[in-house]
PDB file of C-alpha atoms in Angstrom:
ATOM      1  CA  UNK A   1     192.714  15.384  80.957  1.00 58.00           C
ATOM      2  CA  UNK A   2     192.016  11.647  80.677  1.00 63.00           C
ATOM      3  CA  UNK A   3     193.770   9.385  78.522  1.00 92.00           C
ATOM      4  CA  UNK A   4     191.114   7.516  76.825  1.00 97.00           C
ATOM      5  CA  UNK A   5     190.273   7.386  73.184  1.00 96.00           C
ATOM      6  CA  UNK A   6     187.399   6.581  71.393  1.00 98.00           C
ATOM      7  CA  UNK A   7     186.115   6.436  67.565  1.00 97.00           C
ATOM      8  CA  UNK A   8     184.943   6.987  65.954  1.00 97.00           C
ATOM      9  CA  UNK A   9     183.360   9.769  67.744  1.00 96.00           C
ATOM     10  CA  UNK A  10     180.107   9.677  65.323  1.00 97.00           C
ATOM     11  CA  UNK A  11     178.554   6.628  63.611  1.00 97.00           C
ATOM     12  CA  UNK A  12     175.770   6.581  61.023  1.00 97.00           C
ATOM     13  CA  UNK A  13     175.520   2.993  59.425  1.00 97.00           C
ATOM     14  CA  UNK A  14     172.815   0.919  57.575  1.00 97.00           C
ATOM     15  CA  UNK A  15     170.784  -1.814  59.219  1.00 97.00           C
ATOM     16  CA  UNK A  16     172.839  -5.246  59.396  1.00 97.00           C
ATOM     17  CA  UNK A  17     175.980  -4.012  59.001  1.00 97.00           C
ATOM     18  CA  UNK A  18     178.984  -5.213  61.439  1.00 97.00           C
ATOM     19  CA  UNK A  19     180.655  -2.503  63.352  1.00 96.00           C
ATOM     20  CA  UNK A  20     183.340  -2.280  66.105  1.00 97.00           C
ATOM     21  CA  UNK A  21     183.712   1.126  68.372  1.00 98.00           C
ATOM     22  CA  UNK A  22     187.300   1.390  69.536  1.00 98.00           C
ATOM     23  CA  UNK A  23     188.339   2.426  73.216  1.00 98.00           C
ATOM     24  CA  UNK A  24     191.670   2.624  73.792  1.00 98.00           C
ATOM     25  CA  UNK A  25     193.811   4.035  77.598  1.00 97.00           C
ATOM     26  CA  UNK A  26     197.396   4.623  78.459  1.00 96.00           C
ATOM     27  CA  UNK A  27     196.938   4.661  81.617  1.00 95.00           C
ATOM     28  CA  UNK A  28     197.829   1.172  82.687  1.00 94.00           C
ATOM     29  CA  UNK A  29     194.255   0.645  84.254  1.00 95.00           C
ATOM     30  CA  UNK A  30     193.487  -2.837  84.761  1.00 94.00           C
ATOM     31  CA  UNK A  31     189.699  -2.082  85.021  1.00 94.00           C
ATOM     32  CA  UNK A  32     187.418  -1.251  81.961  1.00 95.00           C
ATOM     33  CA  UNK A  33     183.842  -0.923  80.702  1.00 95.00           C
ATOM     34  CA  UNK A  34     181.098   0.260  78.612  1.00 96.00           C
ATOM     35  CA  UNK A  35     178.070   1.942  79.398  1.00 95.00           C
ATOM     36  CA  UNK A  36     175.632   2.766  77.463  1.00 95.00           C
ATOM     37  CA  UNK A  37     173.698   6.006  77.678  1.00 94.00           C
ATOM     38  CA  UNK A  38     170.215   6.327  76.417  1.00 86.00           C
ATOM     39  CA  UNK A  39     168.331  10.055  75.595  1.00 74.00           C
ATOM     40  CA  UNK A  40     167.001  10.133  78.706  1.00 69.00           C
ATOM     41  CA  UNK A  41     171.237  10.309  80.021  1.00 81.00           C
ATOM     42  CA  UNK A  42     170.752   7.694  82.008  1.00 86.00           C
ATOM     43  CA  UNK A  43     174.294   5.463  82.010  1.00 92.00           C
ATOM     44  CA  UNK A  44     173.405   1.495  81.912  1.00 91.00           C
ATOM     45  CA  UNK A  45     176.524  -0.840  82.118  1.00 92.00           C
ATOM     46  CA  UNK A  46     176.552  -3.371  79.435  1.00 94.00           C
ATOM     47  CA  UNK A  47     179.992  -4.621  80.294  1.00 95.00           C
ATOM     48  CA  UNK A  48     182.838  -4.879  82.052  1.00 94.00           C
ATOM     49  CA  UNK A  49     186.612  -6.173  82.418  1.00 95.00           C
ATOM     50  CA  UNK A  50     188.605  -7.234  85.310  1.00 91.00           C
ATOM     51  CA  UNK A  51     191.830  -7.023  83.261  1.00 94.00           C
ATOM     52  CA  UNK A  52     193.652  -8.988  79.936  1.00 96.00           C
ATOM     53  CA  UNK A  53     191.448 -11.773  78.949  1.00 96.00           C
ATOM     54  CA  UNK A  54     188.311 -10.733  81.090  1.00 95.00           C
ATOM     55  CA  UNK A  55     185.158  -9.818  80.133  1.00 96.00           C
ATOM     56  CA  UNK A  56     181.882 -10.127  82.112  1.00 94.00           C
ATOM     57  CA  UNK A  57     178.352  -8.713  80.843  1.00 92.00           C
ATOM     58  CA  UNK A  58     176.793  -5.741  82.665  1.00 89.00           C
ATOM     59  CA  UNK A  59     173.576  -5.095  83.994  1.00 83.00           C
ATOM     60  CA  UNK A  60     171.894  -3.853  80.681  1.00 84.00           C
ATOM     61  CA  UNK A  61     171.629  -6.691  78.345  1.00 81.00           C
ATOM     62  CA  UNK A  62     173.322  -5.921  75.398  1.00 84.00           C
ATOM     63  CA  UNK A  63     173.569  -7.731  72.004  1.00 90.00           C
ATOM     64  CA  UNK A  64     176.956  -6.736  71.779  1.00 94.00           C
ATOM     65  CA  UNK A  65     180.337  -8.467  72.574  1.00 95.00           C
ATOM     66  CA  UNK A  66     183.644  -7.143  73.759  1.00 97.00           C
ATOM     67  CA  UNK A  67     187.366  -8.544  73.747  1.00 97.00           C
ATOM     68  CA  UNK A  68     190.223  -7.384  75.683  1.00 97.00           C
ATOM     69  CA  UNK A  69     193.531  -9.147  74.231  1.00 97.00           C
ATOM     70  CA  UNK A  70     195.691  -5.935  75.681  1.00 97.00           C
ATOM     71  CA  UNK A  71     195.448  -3.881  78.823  1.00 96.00           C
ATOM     72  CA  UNK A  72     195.028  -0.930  76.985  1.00 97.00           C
ATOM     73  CA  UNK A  73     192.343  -2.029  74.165  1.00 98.00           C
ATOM     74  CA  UNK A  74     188.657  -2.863  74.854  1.00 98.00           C
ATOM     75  CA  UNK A  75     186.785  -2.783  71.642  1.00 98.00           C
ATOM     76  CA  UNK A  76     183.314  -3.478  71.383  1.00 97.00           C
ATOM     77  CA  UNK A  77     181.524  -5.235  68.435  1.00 96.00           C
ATOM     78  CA  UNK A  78     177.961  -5.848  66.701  1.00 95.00           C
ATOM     79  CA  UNK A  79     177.611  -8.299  64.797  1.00 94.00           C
ATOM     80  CA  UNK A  80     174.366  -7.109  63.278  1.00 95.00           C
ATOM     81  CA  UNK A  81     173.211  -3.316  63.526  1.00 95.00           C
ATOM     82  CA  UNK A  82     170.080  -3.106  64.305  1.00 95.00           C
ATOM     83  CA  UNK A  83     167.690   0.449  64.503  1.00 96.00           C
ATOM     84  CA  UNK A  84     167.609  -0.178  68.443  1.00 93.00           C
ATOM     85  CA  UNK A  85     171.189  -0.472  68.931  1.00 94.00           C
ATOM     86  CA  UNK A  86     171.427   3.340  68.618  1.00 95.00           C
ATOM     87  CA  UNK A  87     172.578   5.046  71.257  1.00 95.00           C
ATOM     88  CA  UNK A  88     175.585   6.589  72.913  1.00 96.00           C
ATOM     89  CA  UNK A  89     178.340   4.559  74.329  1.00 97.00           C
ATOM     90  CA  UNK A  90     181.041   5.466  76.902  1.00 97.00           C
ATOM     91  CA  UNK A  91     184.187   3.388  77.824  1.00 97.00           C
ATOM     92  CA  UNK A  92     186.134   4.201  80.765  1.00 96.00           C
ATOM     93  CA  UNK A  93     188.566   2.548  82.573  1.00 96.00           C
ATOM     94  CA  UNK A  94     189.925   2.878  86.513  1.00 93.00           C
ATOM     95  CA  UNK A  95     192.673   1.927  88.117  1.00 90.00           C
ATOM     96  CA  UNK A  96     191.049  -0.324  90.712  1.00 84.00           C
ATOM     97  CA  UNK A  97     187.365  -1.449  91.885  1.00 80.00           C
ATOM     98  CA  UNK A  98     185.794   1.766  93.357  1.00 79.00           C
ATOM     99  CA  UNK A  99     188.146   4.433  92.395  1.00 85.00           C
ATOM    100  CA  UNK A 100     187.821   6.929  89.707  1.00 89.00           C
ATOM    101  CA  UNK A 101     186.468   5.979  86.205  1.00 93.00           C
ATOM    102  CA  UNK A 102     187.871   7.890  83.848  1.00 95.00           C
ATOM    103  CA  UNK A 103     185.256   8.192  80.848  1.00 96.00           C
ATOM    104  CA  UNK A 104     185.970   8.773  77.065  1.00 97.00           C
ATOM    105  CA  UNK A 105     184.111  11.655  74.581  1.00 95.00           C
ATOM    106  CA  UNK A 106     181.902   8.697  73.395  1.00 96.00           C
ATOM    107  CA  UNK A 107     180.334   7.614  70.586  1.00 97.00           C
ATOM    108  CA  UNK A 108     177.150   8.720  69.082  1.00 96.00           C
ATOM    109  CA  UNK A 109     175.892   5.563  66.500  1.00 97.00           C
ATOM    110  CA  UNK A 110     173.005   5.870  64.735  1.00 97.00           C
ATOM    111  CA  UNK A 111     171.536   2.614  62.851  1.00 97.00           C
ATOM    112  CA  UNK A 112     169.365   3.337  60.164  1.00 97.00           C
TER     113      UNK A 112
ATOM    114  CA  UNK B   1     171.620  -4.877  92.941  1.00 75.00           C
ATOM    115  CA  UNK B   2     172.299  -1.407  93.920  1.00 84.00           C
ATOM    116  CA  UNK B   3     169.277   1.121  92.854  1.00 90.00           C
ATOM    117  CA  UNK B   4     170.439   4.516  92.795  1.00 95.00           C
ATOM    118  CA  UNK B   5     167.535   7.317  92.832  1.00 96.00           C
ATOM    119  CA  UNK B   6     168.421  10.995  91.988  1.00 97.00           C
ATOM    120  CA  UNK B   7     166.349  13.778  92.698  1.00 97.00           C
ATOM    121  CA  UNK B   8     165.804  16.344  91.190  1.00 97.00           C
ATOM    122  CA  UNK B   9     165.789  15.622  87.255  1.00 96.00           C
ATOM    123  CA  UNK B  10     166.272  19.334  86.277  1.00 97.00           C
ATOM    124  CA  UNK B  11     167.286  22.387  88.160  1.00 98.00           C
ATOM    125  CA  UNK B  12     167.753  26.186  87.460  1.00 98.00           C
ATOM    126  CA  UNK B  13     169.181  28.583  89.546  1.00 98.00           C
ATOM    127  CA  UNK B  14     170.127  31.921  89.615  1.00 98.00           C
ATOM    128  CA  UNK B  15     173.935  32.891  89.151  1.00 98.00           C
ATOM    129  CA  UNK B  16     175.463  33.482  92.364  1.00 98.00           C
ATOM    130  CA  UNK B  17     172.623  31.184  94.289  1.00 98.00           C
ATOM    131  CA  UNK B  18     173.250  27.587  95.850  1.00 98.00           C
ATOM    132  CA  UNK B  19     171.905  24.189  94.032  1.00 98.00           C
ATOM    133  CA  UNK B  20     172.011  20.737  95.631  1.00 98.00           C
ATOM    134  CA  UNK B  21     171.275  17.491  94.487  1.00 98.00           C
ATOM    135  CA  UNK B  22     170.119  14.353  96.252  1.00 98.00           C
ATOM    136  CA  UNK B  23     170.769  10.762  95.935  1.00 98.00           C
ATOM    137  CA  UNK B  24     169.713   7.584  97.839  1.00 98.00           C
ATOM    138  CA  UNK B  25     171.175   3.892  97.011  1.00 97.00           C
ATOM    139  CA  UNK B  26     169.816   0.673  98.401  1.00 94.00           C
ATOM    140  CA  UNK B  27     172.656  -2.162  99.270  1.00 92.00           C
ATOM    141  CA  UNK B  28     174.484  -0.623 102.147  1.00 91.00           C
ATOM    142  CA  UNK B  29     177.384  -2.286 100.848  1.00 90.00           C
ATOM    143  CA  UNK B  30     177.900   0.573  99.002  1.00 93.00           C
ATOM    144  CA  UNK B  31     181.266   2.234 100.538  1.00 92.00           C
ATOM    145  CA  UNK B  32     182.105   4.645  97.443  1.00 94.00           C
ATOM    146  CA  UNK B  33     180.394   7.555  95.967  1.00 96.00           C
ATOM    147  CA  UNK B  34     181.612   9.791  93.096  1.00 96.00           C
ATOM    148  CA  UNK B  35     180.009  12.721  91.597  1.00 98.00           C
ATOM    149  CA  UNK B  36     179.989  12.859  87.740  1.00 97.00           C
ATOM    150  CA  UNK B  37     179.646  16.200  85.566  1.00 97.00           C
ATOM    151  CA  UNK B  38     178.867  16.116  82.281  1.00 96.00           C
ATOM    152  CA  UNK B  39     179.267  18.356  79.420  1.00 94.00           C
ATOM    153  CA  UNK B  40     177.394  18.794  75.925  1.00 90.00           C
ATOM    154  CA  UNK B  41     179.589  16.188  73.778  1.00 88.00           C
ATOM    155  CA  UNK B  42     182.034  15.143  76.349  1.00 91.00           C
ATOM    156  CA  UNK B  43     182.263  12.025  78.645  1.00 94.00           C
ATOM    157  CA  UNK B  44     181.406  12.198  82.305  1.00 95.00           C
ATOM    158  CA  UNK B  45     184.109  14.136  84.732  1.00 96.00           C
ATOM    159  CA  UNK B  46     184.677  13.041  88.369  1.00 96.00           C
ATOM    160  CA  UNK B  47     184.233  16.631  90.568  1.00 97.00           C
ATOM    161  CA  UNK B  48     184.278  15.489  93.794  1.00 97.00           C
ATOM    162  CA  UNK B  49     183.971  11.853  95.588  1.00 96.00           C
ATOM    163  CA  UNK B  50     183.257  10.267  99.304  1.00 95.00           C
ATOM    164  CA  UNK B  51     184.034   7.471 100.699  1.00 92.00           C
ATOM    165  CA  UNK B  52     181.855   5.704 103.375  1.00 88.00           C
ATOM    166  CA  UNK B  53     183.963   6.084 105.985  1.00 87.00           C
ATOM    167  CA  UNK B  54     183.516  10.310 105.896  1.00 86.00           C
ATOM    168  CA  UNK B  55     180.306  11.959 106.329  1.00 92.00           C
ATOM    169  CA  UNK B  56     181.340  15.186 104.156  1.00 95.00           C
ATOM    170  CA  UNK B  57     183.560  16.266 101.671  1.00 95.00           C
ATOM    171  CA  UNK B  58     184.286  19.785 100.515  1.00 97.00           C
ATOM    172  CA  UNK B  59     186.401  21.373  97.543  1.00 95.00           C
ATOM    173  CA  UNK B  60     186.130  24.605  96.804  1.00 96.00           C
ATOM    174  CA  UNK B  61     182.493  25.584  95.757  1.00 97.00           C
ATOM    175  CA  UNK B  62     181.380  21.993  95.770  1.00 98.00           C
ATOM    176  CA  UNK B  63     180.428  19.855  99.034  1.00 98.00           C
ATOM    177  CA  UNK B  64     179.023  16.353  99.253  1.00 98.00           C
ATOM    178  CA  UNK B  65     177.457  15.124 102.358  1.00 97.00           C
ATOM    179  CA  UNK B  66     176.374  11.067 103.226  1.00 97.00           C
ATOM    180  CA  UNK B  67     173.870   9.654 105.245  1.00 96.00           C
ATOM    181  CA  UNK B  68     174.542   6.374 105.818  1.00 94.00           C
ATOM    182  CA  UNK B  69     172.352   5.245 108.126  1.00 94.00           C
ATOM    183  CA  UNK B  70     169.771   6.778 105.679  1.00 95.00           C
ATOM    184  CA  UNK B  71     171.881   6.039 102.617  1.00 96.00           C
ATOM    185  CA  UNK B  72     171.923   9.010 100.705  1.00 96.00           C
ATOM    186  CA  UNK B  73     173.876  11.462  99.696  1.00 98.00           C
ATOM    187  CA  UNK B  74     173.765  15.331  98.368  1.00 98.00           C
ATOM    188  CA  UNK B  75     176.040  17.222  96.299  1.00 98.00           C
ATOM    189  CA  UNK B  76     175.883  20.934  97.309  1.00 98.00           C
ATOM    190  CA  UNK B  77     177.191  24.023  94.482  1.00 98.00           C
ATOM    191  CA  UNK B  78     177.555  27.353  95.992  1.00 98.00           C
ATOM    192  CA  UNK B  79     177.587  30.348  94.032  1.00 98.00           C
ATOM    193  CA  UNK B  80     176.832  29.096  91.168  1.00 98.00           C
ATOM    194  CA  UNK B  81     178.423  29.935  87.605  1.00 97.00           C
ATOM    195  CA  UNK B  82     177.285  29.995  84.271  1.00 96.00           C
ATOM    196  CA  UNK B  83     179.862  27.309  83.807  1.00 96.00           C
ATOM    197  CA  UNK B  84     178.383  25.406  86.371  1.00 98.00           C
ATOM    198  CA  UNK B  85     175.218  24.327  83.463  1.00 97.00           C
ATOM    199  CA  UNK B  86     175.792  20.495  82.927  1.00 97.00           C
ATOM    200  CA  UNK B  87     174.239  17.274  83.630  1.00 97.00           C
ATOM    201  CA  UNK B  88     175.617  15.415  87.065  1.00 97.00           C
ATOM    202  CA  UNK B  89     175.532  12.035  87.856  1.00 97.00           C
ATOM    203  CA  UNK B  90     175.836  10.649  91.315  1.00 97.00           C
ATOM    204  CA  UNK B  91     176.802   7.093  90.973  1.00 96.00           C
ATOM    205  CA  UNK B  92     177.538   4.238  94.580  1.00 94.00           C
ATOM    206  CA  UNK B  93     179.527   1.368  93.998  1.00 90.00           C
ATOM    207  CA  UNK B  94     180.199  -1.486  96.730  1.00 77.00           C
ATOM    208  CA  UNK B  95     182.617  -3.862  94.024  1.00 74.00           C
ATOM    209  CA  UNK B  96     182.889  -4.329  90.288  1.00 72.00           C
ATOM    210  CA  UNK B  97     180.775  -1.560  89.198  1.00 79.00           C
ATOM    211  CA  UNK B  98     179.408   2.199  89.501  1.00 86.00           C
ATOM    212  CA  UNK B  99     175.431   2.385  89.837  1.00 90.00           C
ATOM    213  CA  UNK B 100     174.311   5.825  88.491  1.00 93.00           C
ATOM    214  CA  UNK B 101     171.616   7.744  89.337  1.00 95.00           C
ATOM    215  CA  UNK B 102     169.586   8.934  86.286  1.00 94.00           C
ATOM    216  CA  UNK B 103     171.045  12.313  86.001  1.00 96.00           C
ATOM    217  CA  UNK B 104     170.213  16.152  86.960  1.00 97.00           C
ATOM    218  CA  UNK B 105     170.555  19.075  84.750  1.00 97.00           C
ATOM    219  CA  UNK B 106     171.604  21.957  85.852  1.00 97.00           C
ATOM    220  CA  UNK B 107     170.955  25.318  84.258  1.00 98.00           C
ATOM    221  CA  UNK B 108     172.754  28.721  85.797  1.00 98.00           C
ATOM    222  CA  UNK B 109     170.469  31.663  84.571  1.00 96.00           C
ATOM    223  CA  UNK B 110     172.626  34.587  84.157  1.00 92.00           C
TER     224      UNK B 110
END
């Protein structure tokens, strides 16, 4: 079983509203990042962390922003919800480049 | 960037009967390639992985095989199990990042 965490595990929040989804790993790993998956499943990186104080957007633009002040916290934030913005998104973390990601349950927001 | 193409999108078999799934990437850069399962409500689950330097892979019921010169790779199932219904994910990665594939799901008809 992996040790990543994230909540809330479901989201339902009005339109403008700030909100930050927690991921959290006791693993030690160095590497993070959140993907974002859309109905279709598909998983589309938005970003990604090297380690404490890194953080480096993904492939999928995303309005969002992340922080990573601890090796084991990557949070990520909008500013502004917007109806679009929903979605499910992943963290996971691995212990170096091209190893095993471990992925957390997710979290389901829905902007309305 | 890598561009990672799965095939098929769904898939039913029969309990007890094999199902494979295909996947080609484009920068042969590429040296690792993990196979994701996921389950209703739950993140993604590494079964099985290869690295580029090994052209098959086998654990138990699952196999993965890798082209490189062709650059793809299949995950085979053998006798499948209702428990065996999820969605899988092949994914490549050369550096920073996994590319996935867009997904297949995979339904075990009892």
């Amino acid at each position: 079983e992996a040790d990543i965490y994230q909540t809330p595990r479901y989201l339902v929040i009005g339109t403008g509203k700030k909100i930050t989804l927690e991921c959290s790993q006791t693993m030690g790993h160095d590497k993070m990042y959140w993907y974002q998956q859309d109905p279709g499943m598909e998983l589309h990186l938005i970003h990604y962390s090297y380690g404490v104080n890194s953080t480096e957007k993904g492939d999928l633009s995303s309005e969002s922003t992340v922080s990573r002040i601890r090796t084991e916290h990557f949070p990520l934030t909008l500013e502004s919800a917007r109806p679009s913005h929903t979605s499910q998104y992943l963290c996971a973390s691995s212990d170096t480049w091209a190893t095993e990601a471990f992925f957390g349950q997710g979290t389901r927001l829905t902007v309305v | 960037g890598e561009n990672v193409e799965q095939h098929p999108s769904t898939l039913s078999v029969q309990e007890g009967d094999s199902a494979v799934i295909k996947c080609t990437y484009s920068d042969s850069a590429s040296n690792y390639f993990p196979w994701y399962k996921q389950e209703l409500g739950k993140g993604p689950q590494l079964i099985i992985d290869i690295r580029s330097n090994v052209g098959e892979k086998k654990d138990q019921r699952i196999a993965v095989t890798l082209n490189k010169t062709a650059k793809h790779f299949s995950l085979h199932i053998t006798e499948t199990q209702p428990e065996d219904s999820a969605v899988y994910f092949c994914a490549a990665s050369s550096d920073y990042k996994l590319s996935f594939g867009a997904g297949t799901t995979v339904t075990v008809r009892a």
